[in-house]
Amino acid sequence: PPSLLWTARFAFSSGAVVSQVPYDPHLDYIFFGEEIAMSARLWTSGWDLFNPTRVIAYHLGSRAHRHWFREVQTSDEHLRCERAAKLRICGLLKHAWPASTDRHPAPESPFGLGKERSLAEYERFC
């Protein structure tokens, strides 16, 4: 059935997706937000998202056996890059940073939204 979101854990498609909607290399140190950004970019570029109707794969989500990214991302540079990436996603989704009313610029092509469907249409779809 149609899905609202893309997930990096389970993504299969035509190889054309890589050239039509390339992964944004400016999302350094992002963990939460990257998948919603890619979902919006894919959907507005005309790609439909689907999920299987039964479990066919498993992803171990537990961090008990390895460091969580927050435990190793501690330098001022890492934190600056993460904040810049979050602001970039806010610009893409046309939302202000939660603690501010400031708007941030949307990423330029090829890392912005697509032109096949609008962000408003995606929001209504969701």
XYZ file of C-alpha atoms in Angstrom:
126
model
C 0.000 0.000 0.000
C 1.067 3.624 -0.384
C 3.295 4.891 2.404
C 3.717 8.343 3.889
C 7.431 8.050 4.563
C 10.669 6.777 3.059
C 13.086 4.967 5.323
C 16.809 4.538 4.869
C 16.514 1.122 6.514
C 14.383 -0.322 3.735
C 14.671 1.528 0.449
C 14.481 -0.121 -2.960
C 13.856 1.598 -6.273
C 15.073 2.155 -9.778
C 18.620 3.465 -9.941
C 17.175 6.636 -11.493
C 16.271 7.837 -8.009
C 19.958 8.498 -7.287
C 20.261 10.987 -10.140
C 16.755 12.476 -9.871
C 16.740 12.918 -6.073
C 20.346 12.645 -4.883
C 21.068 12.308 -1.195
C 21.821 15.716 0.328
C 25.510 15.720 1.335
C 24.937 18.763 3.570
C 23.073 16.825 6.265
C 26.151 16.062 8.351
C 25.536 14.494 11.758
C 21.770 14.302 11.252
C 19.939 11.318 12.644
C 16.399 12.597 13.200
C 15.019 14.491 10.212
C 16.896 13.046 7.277
C 14.162 10.547 6.395
C 11.281 13.049 6.493
C 13.343 15.404 4.324
C 14.017 12.639 1.799
C 10.338 11.581 1.917
C 9.214 15.106 1.000
C 11.864 15.423 -1.715
C 10.995 12.063 -3.278
C 7.231 12.614 -3.167
C 7.405 16.148 -4.589
C 9.668 14.775 -7.347
C 6.924 12.362 -8.395
C 8.141 9.221 -6.660
C 5.470 7.178 -4.872
C 6.378 5.470 -1.621
C 5.225 1.977 -0.644
C 5.633 -0.434 2.259
C 5.209 -4.209 2.207
C 2.088 -5.589 3.883
C 3.993 -8.183 5.866
C 7.345 -8.324 7.637
C 10.057 -9.402 5.212
C 13.110 -7.878 6.913
C 14.237 -6.897 10.368
C 16.355 -3.979 11.579
C 17.920 -4.066 15.024
C 17.024 -0.686 16.478
C 18.632 -1.233 19.868
C 21.771 0.730 20.629
C 22.690 -1.431 23.625
C 25.539 -3.153 21.760
C 27.102 -0.025 20.204
C 27.614 3.658 20.868
C 24.687 5.905 20.042
C 25.719 8.701 17.676
C 25.197 11.311 20.414
C 27.895 9.649 22.492
C 30.543 10.188 19.825
C 29.288 13.472 18.362
C 30.594 15.867 20.974
C 32.929 18.366 19.326
C 31.815 21.925 18.702
C 32.293 21.309 14.964
C 30.009 18.243 15.020
C 27.326 20.161 16.892
C 27.622 23.141 14.513
C 27.252 20.848 11.493
C 24.231 19.124 13.023
C 22.527 22.446 13.751
C 23.215 23.678 10.202
C 21.688 20.463 8.823
C 18.593 20.841 11.014
C 18.160 24.431 9.811
C 18.541 23.205 6.221
C 15.726 20.691 6.773
C 13.562 23.417 8.339
C 14.136 25.511 5.210
C 13.270 22.573 2.972
C 10.007 21.959 4.843
C 9.231 25.689 5.104
C 9.169 25.700 8.907
C 10.927 27.930 11.380
C 13.327 26.395 13.862
C 11.147 25.421 16.858
C 12.758 27.899 19.265
C 12.606 30.757 16.766
C 10.400 32.498 14.259
C 13.334 32.812 11.849
C 12.880 31.173 8.460
C 15.796 29.480 6.789
C 16.463 29.237 3.057
C 15.446 26.069 1.283
C 18.246 24.028 -0.279
C 18.858 24.719 -3.947
C 18.579 22.155 -6.710
C 19.296 19.296 -6.789
C 18.780 19.035 -3.015
C 15.497 20.928 -2.734
C 11.916 19.848 -3.234
C 10.778 18.463 -6.553
C 8.531 20.147 -9.089
C 6.058 17.306 -9.839
C 3.921 17.800 -6.716
C 3.886 20.524 -4.081
C 4.825 20.331 -0.422
C 1.233 21.331 0.400
C 0.001 18.320 -1.585
C 2.368 16.072 0.337
C 1.149 17.503 3.641
C -2.453 16.789 2.613
C -1.442 13.282 1.522
C 0.082 12.681 4.956
